[in-house]
Amino acid sequence: MWPMTLEGCVVRMADSISYVGRDIEDAIRLGLIRRNDLPADCREVLGDSNGTIVYRLVEDLVANSLDKPFLCFSQKVGESLKQLKNFNQERIYRNPKVKDQTGKVRIMFELLFNRYLNDLEKGNESSDIYREFLDGMSPDYKAKTPPAGIVRDFIAGMTDEYFLEQCRKNLIPQVRTRRFFEQNNRK
């Protein structure tokens, strides 16, 4: 389904622009691919780093959409973006090493979703969903968006690193040694 407004299109394009290069950087960092594995024509048109890819996509989108009632890339950049997305699909998202972790990540999403939903239902304002997300939202958003939608939006906006940090913080018990408690009781 395509967005019905220009604003919706901007959001969708921004999402597409932001994840394509970031996913490549993550895959390189994890050893799933090497920078030279990227299709040569994509490297030539868009670059081979997240920063360069984002810059060239935004630059092209603005240049080709300015003063028009729609958003578009040039044909060359649009084709390179499509090719790069296909590359990501084949080499990153469908990578057997990634697929092995899918079930675990799904469970983490469900647990974190339920944790934040519970925080909203109980009004736990010390939760990150309040401090990191809701405090910056409009009163209209807070009033009209159901709790499950708020949690969905919060999690959808997380980077991979922030998501993992939230899982560590909220889902993994903080085990302390007896020595830790003894030291803190003396204070």
Backbone as ProteinMPNN parsed JSONL, in Angstrom:
{"seq_chain_A": "MWPMTLEGCVVRMADSISYVGRDIEDAIRLGLIRRNDLPADCREVLGDSNGTIVYRLVEDLVANSLDKPFLCFSQKVGESLKQLKNFNQERIYRNPKVKDQTGKVRIMFELLFNRYLNDLEKGNESSDIYREFLDGMSPDYKAKTPPAGIVRDFIAGMTDEYFLEQCRKNLIPQVRTRRFFEQNNRK", "coords_chain_A": {"N_chain_A": [[0.839, -1.175, 0.0], [0.584, 2.2, -0.845], [1.555, 5.446, 0.381], [-0.864, 8.092, 0.852], [-0.46, 10.81, 0.894], [1.84, 13.545, 0.235], [3.467, 13.981, 2.422], [3.365, 11.487, 3.657], [4.655, 10.027, 1.694], [7.203, 11.157, 1.85], [8.0, 10.252, 4.371], [8.054, 7.495, 3.904], [10.02, 7.331, 1.884], [12.204, 8.399, 3.277], [12.58, 6.431, 5.186], [13.293, 4.262, 3.57], [15.644, 5.262, 2.416], [17.219, 5.563, 4.693], [17.572, 2.958, 5.753], [18.802, 1.289, 3.808], [21.604, 1.721, 3.358], [22.524, 1.622, 5.99], [21.969, -0.993, 6.754], [23.774, -2.326, 5.149], [26.223, -1.453, 6.253], [25.96, -2.589, 8.815], [25.932, -5.313, 8.096], [28.491, -5.608, 7.026], [30.029, -5.048, 9.29], [29.304, -7.246, 10.823], [30.433, -9.268, 9.394], [29.083, -10.522, 7.321], [29.072, -9.693, 4.693], [31.418, -8.159, 2.375], [32.684, -4.904, 1.644], [33.463, -4.717, -1.028], [31.812, -6.576, -2.154], [29.479, -5.372, -2.873], [27.395, -4.491, -5.648], [29.178, -3.401, -8.502], [28.285, -1.285, -10.219], [26.425, -0.057, -8.568], [28.063, 0.843, -6.503], [29.473, 2.722, -7.941], [27.491, 4.611, -8.678], [26.043, 5.184, -6.275], [27.866, 5.019, -4.192], [29.817, 3.474, -1.523], [29.485, 3.477, 1.185], [27.474, 4.041, 4.117], [27.044, 6.796, 4.726], [27.725, 8.107, 2.287], [25.934, 6.878, 0.52], [23.427, 7.664, 1.597], [23.687, 10.472, 1.337], [23.912, 10.782, -1.497], [21.467, 9.677, -2.37], [19.555, 11.365, -1.131], [20.313, 13.856, -2.195], [19.813, 13.4, -4.947], [17.067, 12.811, -4.881], [15.95, 15.232, -3.953], [16.797, 16.981, -6.021], [15.388, 15.915, -8.19], [12.755, 16.119, -7.473], [12.041, 18.623, -6.729], [9.835, 21.355, -6.776], [7.792, 19.827, -7.846], [4.739, 17.921, -7.839], [5.167, 15.446, -6.734], [7.372, 12.803, -5.584], [10.54, 11.694, -6.686], [13.293, 9.697, -7.871], [16.155, 10.118, -10.028], [16.364, 8.233, -13.084], [18.701, 6.65, -13.257], [19.712, 6.632, -10.59], [17.471, 5.621, -9.259], [17.304, 3.036, -10.379], [19.737, 1.992, -9.475], [19.306, 2.06, -6.715], [17.211, 0.218, -6.504], [18.559, -2.087, -7.354], [20.455, -2.261, -5.311], [18.797, -2.696, -3.099], [17.786, -5.196, -3.806], [20.168, -6.651, -3.709], [20.699, -6.425, -0.938], [18.51, -7.88, -0.003], [19.009, -10.489, -0.984], [21.674, -11.083, -0.083], [21.888, -10.247, 2.56], [19.382, -10.102, 4.193], [18.268, -12.611, 3.591], [20.302, -14.251, 4.224], [21.668, -17.239, 5.46], [22.908, -17.195, 7.995], [21.701, -15.028, 9.191], [19.021, -15.753, 9.093], [18.998, -17.864, 10.882], [18.883, -16.577, 13.299], [16.456, -15.33, 13.381], [14.119, -16.314, 14.725], [14.846, -15.997, 17.412], [15.143, -13.208, 17.569], [12.547, -12.413, 16.994], [11.222, -13.301, 19.289], [12.471, -11.626, 21.146], [11.499, -9.136, 20.254], [8.753, -9.486, 20.801], [8.767, -9.808, 23.613], [9.875, -7.344, 24.431], [7.984, -5.594, 23.351], [5.698, -6.33, 24.855], [6.62, -5.621, 27.386], [6.873, -2.785, 27.21], [4.227, -2.141, 26.594], [2.952, -2.944, 28.927], [4.208, -1.115, 30.667], [3.054, 1.271, 29.723], [0.318, 0.788, 30.249], [0.356, 0.652, 33.019], [1.186, 3.156, 33.613], [3.888, 3.755, 34.051], [6.042, 6.048, 34.296], [8.776, 6.215, 34.458], [9.779, 4.569, 32.615], [11.55, 3.955, 29.561], [9.962, 4.295, 27.31], [8.332, 6.416, 27.876], [10.19, 8.468, 28.623], [12.033, 8.535, 26.465], [10.482, 8.635, 24.215], [7.534, 9.218, 24.286], [7.485, 11.68, 25.694], [8.308, 13.523, 23.84], [6.293, 13.652, 22.002], [3.305, 14.882, 20.37], [0.365, 16.206, 22.064], [-1.933, 15.435, 20.703], [-1.156, 13.108, 19.308], [-0.642, 11.421, 21.5], [-3.204, 11.243, 22.589], [-4.787, 10.131, 20.558], [-3.589, 7.806, 19.62], [-3.607, 4.355, 20.043], [-2.395, 2.369, 22.854], [-0.938, 0.039, 21.951], [-0.222, 0.867, 19.388], [1.434, 3.027, 19.974], [3.568, 1.712, 21.224], [4.39, 0.12, 19.086], [5.25, 2.128, 17.271], [7.355, 3.25, 18.741], [9.197, 1.091, 18.971], [9.613, 0.584, 16.247], [11.081, 2.789, 15.475], [13.572, 2.373, 16.522], [17.115, 1.947, 16.387], [19.214, -0.843, 15.455], [21.211, -1.226, 17.393], [20.202, 0.272, 19.571], [17.849, -1.125, 20.067], [18.907, -3.627, 20.905], [20.255, -2.749, 23.174], [18.063, -1.92, 24.722], [16.841, -4.392, 25.077], [18.789, -5.729, 26.611], [18.736, -4.087, 28.866], [16.05, -4.228, 29.764], [15.14, -6.883, 29.654], [16.996, -8.797, 30.427], [18.03, -10.222, 33.382], [19.652, -8.372, 35.937], [22.288, -9.519, 37.331], [23.802, -9.595, 40.401], [26.687, -9.825, 42.468], [27.294, -11.234, 45.731], [29.221, -9.735, 46.978], [28.893, -7.23, 45.75], [26.462, -6.374, 46.903], [27.183, -6.318, 49.584], [29.125, -4.278, 49.589], [27.557, -2.077, 48.841], [25.784, -1.923, 50.955], [27.301, -0.94, 53.001], [27.535, 1.724, 52.552]], "CA_chain_A": [[0.0, 0.0, 0.0], [1.368, 3.422, -0.969], [1.019, 6.578, 1.134], [-1.811, 8.922, 0.106], [-0.057, 12.21, 0.93], [3.267, 13.789, 0.007], [4.14, 13.786, 3.701], [3.508, 10.04, 3.815], [5.697, 9.596, 0.748], [8.49, 11.586, 2.399], [8.325, 9.32, 5.457], [8.407, 6.197, 3.31], [11.312, 7.48, 1.196], [13.234, 8.584, 4.301], [12.81, 5.112, 5.769], [14.015, 3.481, 2.573], [16.988, 5.838, 2.3], [18.0, 5.363, 5.915], [17.936, 1.577, 6.09], [19.548, 0.537, 2.793], [23.037, 1.821, 3.638], [22.792, 1.209, 7.373], [21.981, -2.455, 6.775], [25.048, -2.734, 4.543], [27.266, -1.237, 7.264], [25.78, -3.618, 9.844], [26.331, -6.606, 7.527], [29.955, -5.597, 6.928], [30.522, -5.14, 10.668], [29.053, -8.609, 11.3], [31.161, -10.219, 8.56], [28.2, -11.205, 6.371], [29.514, -9.275, 3.36], [32.526, -7.198, 2.325], [32.319, -3.708, 0.871], [33.667, -5.012, -2.452], [30.735, -7.446, -2.629], [28.389, -4.546, -3.412], [27.463, -4.418, -7.111], [30.094, -2.34, -8.941], [27.57, -0.114, -10.729], [25.823, 0.613, -7.402], [29.154, 1.571, -5.835], [29.808, 3.871, -8.784], [26.404, 5.602, -8.661], [25.606, 5.552, -4.928], [28.936, 4.952, -3.213], [29.895, 2.182, -0.833], [29.336, 3.646, 2.635], [26.157, 4.551, 4.479], [27.008, 8.252, 4.591], [27.723, 8.473, 0.868], [24.674, 6.402, -0.07], [22.36, 8.565, 2.058], [23.891, 11.785, 0.719], [23.592, 10.75, -2.932], [20.029, 9.442, -2.537], [18.831, 12.592, -0.757], [20.652, 14.868, -3.198], [19.105, 13.065, -6.182], [15.628, 12.93, -4.624], [15.62, 16.664, -3.916], [16.998, 17.546, -7.36], [14.388, 15.411, -9.133], [11.402, 16.304, -6.943], [11.829, 20.041, -6.437], [8.754, 22.034, -7.51], [6.897, 18.848, -8.473], [3.746, 17.426, -6.867], [5.488, 14.054, -6.421], [8.773, 12.539, -5.268], [11.139, 10.673, -7.546], [14.727, 9.667, -8.123], [16.503, 10.01, -11.44], [16.283, 6.835, -13.501], [19.955, 5.963, -12.92], [19.771, 6.426, -9.14], [16.365, 4.722, -8.918], [17.69, 1.67, -10.748], [20.81, 1.567, -8.561], [18.685, 1.801, -5.415], [16.482, -1.05, -6.621], [19.568, -3.146, -7.402], [21.051, -2.368, -3.981], [17.791, -3.341, -2.24], [17.788, -6.618, -4.179], [21.406, -7.187, -3.144], [20.475, -6.568, 0.507], [17.546, -8.965, 0.197], [19.654, -11.776, -1.246], [22.932, -11.33, 0.629], [21.808, -9.917, 3.987], [18.145, -10.524, 4.862], [18.055, -14.05, 3.385], [21.534, -14.941, 4.584], [21.373, -18.293, 6.445], [23.365, -16.792, 9.33], [20.681, -14.115, 9.718], [17.774, -16.514, 9.263], [19.129, -18.674, 12.099], [18.608, -15.729, 14.462], [15.143, -14.698, 13.235], [13.218, -16.739, 15.796], [15.286, -15.368, 18.66], [14.837, -11.779, 17.495], [11.084, -12.295, 17.086], [10.889, -13.431, 20.712], [12.923, -10.394, 21.799], [10.522, -8.102, 19.911], [7.507, -9.736, 21.537], [8.988, -9.525, 25.029], [10.048, -5.903, 24.608], [6.677, -5.003, 23.067], [4.843, -6.555, 26.027], [7.172, -4.837, 28.498], [6.487, -1.384, 27.043], [2.768, -2.063, 26.681], [2.684, -3.012, 30.363], [4.622, 0.169, 31.236], [2.025, 2.259, 29.372], [-0.927, 0.472, 30.956], [0.539, 0.947, 34.443], [1.608, 4.549, 33.774], [5.258, 3.767, 34.555], [6.696, 7.161, 33.602], [10.236, 6.078, 34.473], [10.112, 3.71, 31.48], [12.114, 4.648, 28.399], [8.935, 4.644, 26.319], [7.903, 7.77, 28.23], [11.302, 9.422, 28.612], [12.723, 8.598, 25.177], [9.566, 8.682, 23.077], [6.273, 9.938, 24.482], [7.694, 13.055, 26.144], [8.505, 14.379, 22.674], [5.166, 13.534, 21.071], [2.234, 15.873, 20.524], [-0.801, 15.755, 22.841], [-2.858, 14.791, 19.775], [-0.656, 11.745, 19.1], [-0.847, 10.667, 22.74], [-4.641, 11.029, 22.81], [-5.438, 9.376, 19.484], [-2.903, 6.557, 19.271], [-3.784, 3.322, 21.076], [-1.122, 1.957, 23.458], [-0.185, -0.889, 21.094], [0.328, 1.67, 18.3], [2.548, 3.802, 20.535], [4.689, 0.778, 21.399], [4.846, -0.231, 17.732], [5.992, 3.262, 16.725], [8.601, 3.38, 19.498], [10.121, 0.021, 18.572], [9.928, 0.746, 14.818], [12.065, 3.856, 15.323], [14.841, 2.018, 17.167], [18.215, 1.36, 15.623], [19.537, -2.189, 15.932], [21.978, -1.115, 18.635], [19.317, 0.735, 20.638], [16.963, -2.255, 20.359], [19.661, -4.593, 21.711], [20.484, -2.11, 24.477], [16.797, -1.986, 25.449], [16.642, -5.79, 25.476], [19.692, -5.991, 27.737], [18.289, -3.294, 30.015], [14.698, -4.55, 30.215], [14.774, -8.295, 29.596], [18.016, -9.663, 31.014], [18.193, -9.907, 34.809], [20.923, -7.798, 36.344], [22.785, -10.382, 38.395], [24.842, -8.954, 41.216], [27.333, -10.755, 43.389], [27.124, -10.923, 47.158], [30.18, -8.66, 47.266], [28.265, -5.979, 45.314], [25.475, -5.972, 47.903], [27.895, -5.994, 50.822], [29.748, -2.965, 49.412], [26.52, -1.047, 48.797], [25.149, -1.823, 52.274], [28.203, -0.179, 53.871], [27.46, 3.159, 52.213]], "C_chain_A": [[0.889, 1.244, 0.0], [0.743, 4.54, -0.164], [0.146, 7.463, 0.243], [-1.399, 10.388, 0.051], [1.429, 12.333, 0.619], [4.054, 13.561, 1.291], [4.369, 12.296, 3.964], [4.585, 9.481, 2.905], [7.083, 9.96, 1.266], [8.933, 10.618, 3.495], [8.778, 7.978, 4.886], [9.771, 6.263, 2.614], [12.442, 7.621, 2.214], [13.588, 7.247, 4.945], [13.653, 4.256, 4.827], [15.465, 3.951, 2.457], [17.826, 5.49, 3.525], [18.418, 3.914, 6.127], [18.84, 0.901, 5.076], [21.055, 0.564, 3.06], [23.406, 1.348, 5.028], [22.853, -0.315, 7.472], [23.264, -3.007, 6.16], [26.176, -2.592, 5.562], [27.177, -2.292, 8.364], [26.265, -4.976, 9.343], [27.847, -6.704, 7.384], [30.555, -5.784, 8.318], [30.378, -6.564, 11.216], [29.764, -9.679, 10.472], [30.293, -10.998, 7.588], [28.596, -10.906, 4.929], [30.762, -8.414, 3.51], [32.086, -6.033, 1.449], [32.444, -3.962, -0.628], [32.618, -5.951, -3.022], [29.579, -6.65, -3.23], [28.517, -4.483, -4.926], [28.272, -3.19, -7.556], [29.352, -1.107, -9.434], [26.859, 0.634, -9.603], [26.879, 1.423, -6.658], [29.495, 2.826, -6.611], [28.757, 4.973, -8.667], [26.113, 6.102, -7.25], [26.726, 5.628, -3.898], [28.914, 3.621, -2.498], [29.844, 2.301, 0.686], [27.971, 4.256, 2.923], [26.058, 6.056, 4.255], [26.925, 8.702, 3.145], [26.418, 8.062, 0.203], [23.531, 7.33, 0.32], [22.482, 9.916, 1.369], [23.456, 11.78, -0.749], [22.107, 10.506, -3.184], [19.23, 10.707, -2.223], [19.069, 13.68, -1.794], [19.866, 14.638, -4.491], [17.596, 13.23, -6.013], [15.194, 14.391, -4.623], [15.719, 17.269, -5.312], [15.897, 17.127, -8.328], [12.947, 15.621, -8.682], [11.051, 17.766, -6.701], [10.779, 20.644, -7.364], [7.851, 21.074, -8.277], [5.902, 18.357, -7.421], [3.971, 15.952, -6.494], [6.974, 13.945, -6.122], [9.312, 11.486, -6.22], [12.655, 10.814, -7.579], [14.937, 9.764, -9.625], [16.461, 8.527, -11.801], [17.521, 6.054, -13.065], [20.035, 5.652, -11.423], [18.666, 5.473, -8.69], [16.693, 3.27, -9.225], [18.785, 1.134, -9.83], [20.253, 1.249, -7.178], [17.941, 0.469, -5.433], [17.464, -2.223, -6.616], [20.2, -3.358, -6.02], [20.08, -3.023, -2.989], [17.715, -4.839, -2.539], [19.026, -7.324, -3.622], [21.229, -7.43, -1.64], [19.554, -7.748, 0.8], [18.237, -10.329, 0.075], [20.822, -12.071, -0.31], [22.87, -11.061, 2.134], [20.567, -10.54, 4.62], [17.875, -12.016, 4.718], [19.298, -14.876, 3.687], [21.217, -15.991, 5.656], [21.809, -17.932, 7.866], [22.354, -15.859, 9.993], [19.402, -14.884, 10.012], [17.815, -17.383, 10.518], [18.732, -17.89, 13.349], [17.19, -15.154, 14.467], [14.185, -15.058, 14.364], [13.554, -16.087, 17.125], [14.914, -13.886, 18.68], [13.332, -11.552, 17.608], [10.634, -12.376, 18.549], [11.294, -12.167, 21.467], [11.956, -9.249, 21.516], [9.249, -8.268, 20.73], [7.658, -9.389, 23.014], [9.114, -8.028, 25.288], [8.732, -5.169, 24.363], [5.774, -5.126, 24.297], [5.317, -5.759, 27.236], [6.721, -3.383, 28.396], [4.979, -1.198, 27.124], [2.337, -2.086, 28.148], [3.058, -1.693, 31.05], [3.589, 1.256, 30.947], [0.751, 2.033, 30.178], [-0.836, 0.789, 32.441], [0.952, 2.399, 34.693], [3.002, 4.69, 34.356], [6.081, 4.819, 33.806], [8.214, 7.131, 33.684], [10.716, 5.188, 33.325], [10.659, 4.55, 30.325], [11.063, 5.019, 27.367], [8.355, 6.025, 26.611], [9.041, 8.758, 27.995], [11.929, 9.614, 27.235], [11.784, 8.813, 23.996], [8.357, 9.58, 23.328], [6.456, 11.382, 24.921], [7.864, 14.024, 24.98], [7.347, 14.375, 21.69], [4.081, 14.565, 21.384], [1.108, 15.315, 21.392], [-1.809, 15.014, 21.958], [-2.451, 13.335, 19.524], [-0.95, 10.882, 20.325], [-2.316, 10.316, 22.941], [-5.252, 10.07, 21.794], [-4.802, 8.027, 19.161], [-3.099, 5.531, 20.382], [-2.428, 2.874, 21.628], [-0.297, 1.011, 22.576], [0.45, -0.149, 19.917], [1.51, 2.501, 18.758], [3.774, 2.905, 20.685], [5.265, 0.396, 20.042], [5.709, 0.891, 17.158], [7.336, 3.437, 17.425], [9.621, 2.337, 19.039], [10.539, 0.175, 17.11], [10.996, 1.809, 14.593], [13.424, 3.541, 15.914], [15.879, 1.559, 16.15], [18.459, -0.043, 16.176], [20.244, -2.127, 17.284], [21.093, -0.698, 19.803], [18.357, -0.382, 21.046], [17.676, -3.266, 21.261], [19.95, -4.044, 23.105], [19.217, -2.185, 25.337], [16.5, -3.413, 25.905], [17.521, -6.132, 26.67], [19.174, -5.321, 29.009], [16.98, -3.818, 30.606], [14.373, -6.034, 30.311], [15.758, -9.226, 30.284], [18.196, -9.277, 32.478], [19.59, -9.368, 35.089], [21.411, -8.576, 37.564], [23.919, -9.661, 39.111], [25.441, -10.007, 42.151], [27.054, -10.328, 44.825], [28.027, -9.758, 47.546], [29.603, -7.3, 46.881], [27.301, -5.47, 46.386], [26.141, -5.587, 49.221], [28.534, -4.614, 50.733], [28.703, -1.86, 49.452], [25.805, -0.893, 50.136], [26.001, -1.016, 53.242], [28.067, 1.319, 53.656], [26.365, 3.853, 52.953]], "O_chain_A": [[1.845, 1.321, 0.771], [-0.48, 4.591, -0.033], [0.381, 7.574, -0.96], [-1.937, 11.143, -0.759], [2.181, 11.364, 0.722], [5.16, 13.022, 1.266], [5.435, 11.896, 4.433], [5.332, 8.579, 3.284], [8.025, 9.177, 1.142], [10.094, 10.213, 3.544], [9.768, 7.403, 5.338], [10.581, 5.345, 2.746], [13.512, 7.036, 2.044], [14.756, 6.968, 5.216], [14.61, 3.607, 5.25], [16.39, 3.141, 2.406], [19.006, 5.162, 3.403], [19.511, 3.66, 6.633], [19.594, 0.003, 5.451], [21.71, -0.477, 2.991], [24.462, 0.749, 5.233], [23.691, -0.861, 8.189], [23.778, -4.036, 6.6], [26.991, -3.501, 5.719], [28.197, -2.829, 8.797], [26.93, -5.709, 10.075], [28.423, -7.77, 7.598], [31.476, -6.581, 8.503], [31.224, -7.03, 11.979], [29.708, -10.862, 10.807], [30.719, -12.034, 7.078], [28.469, -11.761, 4.051], [31.119, -7.994, 4.611], [31.203, -6.185, 0.604], [31.627, -3.478, -1.411], [32.532, -6.115, -4.239], [28.79, -7.188, -4.006], [29.631, -4.427, -5.445], [28.072, -2.086, -7.049], [29.742, 0.013, -9.104], [26.708, 1.853, -9.684], [26.623, 2.551, -6.235], [29.775, 3.872, -6.025], [29.106, 6.149, -8.568], [25.953, 7.304, -7.04], [26.554, 6.237, -2.842], [28.108, 2.744, -2.811], [30.128, 1.335, 1.395], [27.385, 4.914, 2.063], [25.092, 6.534, 3.66], [26.135, 9.586, 2.814], [25.86, 8.818, -0.591], [22.748, 7.738, -0.537], [21.491, 10.45, 0.871], [22.721, 12.664, -1.189], [21.543, 11.073, -4.12], [18.326, 11.072, -2.975], [18.129, 14.351, -2.222], [19.316, 15.581, -5.061], [16.924, 13.737, -6.912], [14.181, 14.741, -5.227], [14.819, 17.991, -5.739], [15.513, 17.908, -9.199], [12.016, 15.329, -9.433], [9.885, 18.1, -6.491], [10.83, 20.465, -8.581], [7.214, 21.469, -9.254], [6.207, 18.381, -6.228], [3.06, 15.293, -5.993], [7.74, 14.875, -6.373], [8.633, 10.506, -6.527], [13.213, 11.887, -7.348], [14.016, 9.522, -10.405], [16.516, 7.668, -10.922], [17.41, 4.934, -12.564], [20.384, 4.537, -11.036], [18.895, 4.614, -7.837], [16.397, 2.378, -8.429], [18.765, -0.037, -9.451], [20.676, 0.284, -6.541], [18.032, -0.313, -4.487], [17.228, -3.232, -5.951], [20.448, -4.492, -5.612], [20.496, -3.812, -2.141], [17.592, -5.652, -1.623], [18.943, -8.449, -3.129], [21.564, -8.5, -1.132], [19.789, -8.517, 1.733], [18.065, -11.204, 0.924], [20.945, -13.185, 0.198], [23.689, -11.575, 2.896], [20.682, -11.407, 5.487], [17.312, -12.629, 5.625], [19.326, -16.079, 3.425], [20.569, -15.675, 6.653], [21.154, -18.32, 8.833], [22.173, -15.895, 11.21], [18.776, -14.69, 11.054], [16.782, -17.613, 11.147], [18.296, -18.474, 14.34], [16.772, -14.553, 15.457], [13.508, -14.181, 14.9], [12.666, -15.677, 17.872], [14.428, -13.375, 19.689], [12.895, -10.597, 18.25], [9.774, -11.612, 18.987], [10.553, -11.69, 22.326], [11.625, -8.477, 22.416], [8.731, -7.3, 21.287], [6.783, -8.751, 23.6], [8.538, -7.503, 26.241], [8.402, -4.228, 25.084], [5.163, -4.148, 24.728], [4.502, -5.277, 28.023], [6.243, -2.81, 29.375], [4.506, -0.2, 27.668], [1.455, -1.329, 28.554], [2.323, -1.207, 31.909], [3.281, 2.07, 31.817], [0.175, 2.975, 30.723], [-1.835, 1.156, 33.059], [1.057, 2.827, 35.842], [3.274, 5.646, 35.083], [6.733, 4.514, 32.807], [8.878, 7.944, 33.041], [11.918, 5.067, 33.091], [10.274, 5.705, 30.143], [11.257, 5.975, 26.616], [7.934, 6.728, 25.692], [8.891, 9.745, 27.275], [12.312, 10.727, 26.875], [12.233, 9.137, 22.897], [8.182, 10.592, 22.65], [5.65, 12.236, 24.551], [7.593, 15.217, 25.12], [7.417, 15.031, 20.651], [3.962, 15.048, 22.51], [0.911, 14.101, 21.454], [-2.462, 14.075, 22.413], [-3.296, 12.439, 19.527], [-1.442, 9.76, 20.205], [-2.64, 9.224, 23.408], [-6.136, 9.284, 22.134], [-5.419, 7.196, 18.495], [-2.791, 5.809, 21.541], [-1.416, 2.988, 20.936], [0.919, 1.172, 22.471], [1.549, -0.503, 19.491], [2.482, 2.664, 18.019], [4.884, 3.292, 20.317], [6.483, 0.354, 19.868], [6.783, 0.63, 16.616], [8.341, 3.737, 16.78], [10.771, 2.669, 18.754], [11.695, -0.076, 16.768], [11.74, 1.734, 13.616], [14.341, 4.356, 15.82], [15.559, 0.871, 15.18], [17.963, -0.385, 17.249], [19.917, -2.879, 18.203], [21.212, -1.245, 20.9], [18.083, -0.565, 22.232], [17.115, -3.711, 22.263], [19.898, -4.776, 24.094], [19.287, -2.477, 26.531], [15.967, -3.619, 26.995], [17.06, -6.751, 27.629], [19.178, -5.916, 30.086], [16.823, -3.847, 31.827], [13.415, -6.407, 30.988], [15.39, -10.331, 30.682], [18.486, -8.119, 32.778], [20.58, -9.854, 34.542], [20.989, -8.312, 38.69], [24.867, -9.184, 38.488], [24.768, -10.953, 42.561], [26.633, -9.201, 45.086], [27.644, -8.902, 48.344], [29.798, -6.32, 47.601], [27.316, -4.29, 46.737], [25.714, -4.647, 49.891], [28.491, -3.853, 51.7], [28.945, -0.807, 50.042], [25.269, 0.178, 50.42], [25.477, -0.463, 54.209], [28.458, 2.1, 54.523], [26.17, 5.056, 52.782]]}, "name": "protein", "num_of_chains": 1, "seq": "MWPMTLEGCVVRMADSISYVGRDIEDAIRLGLIRRNDLPADCREVLGDSNGTIVYRLVEDLVANSLDKPFLCFSQKVGESLKQLKNFNQERIYRNPKVKDQTGKVRIMFELLFNRYLNDLEKGNESSDIYREFLDGMSPDYKAKTPPAGIVRDFIAGMTDEYFLEQCRKNLIPQVRTRRFFEQNNRK"}
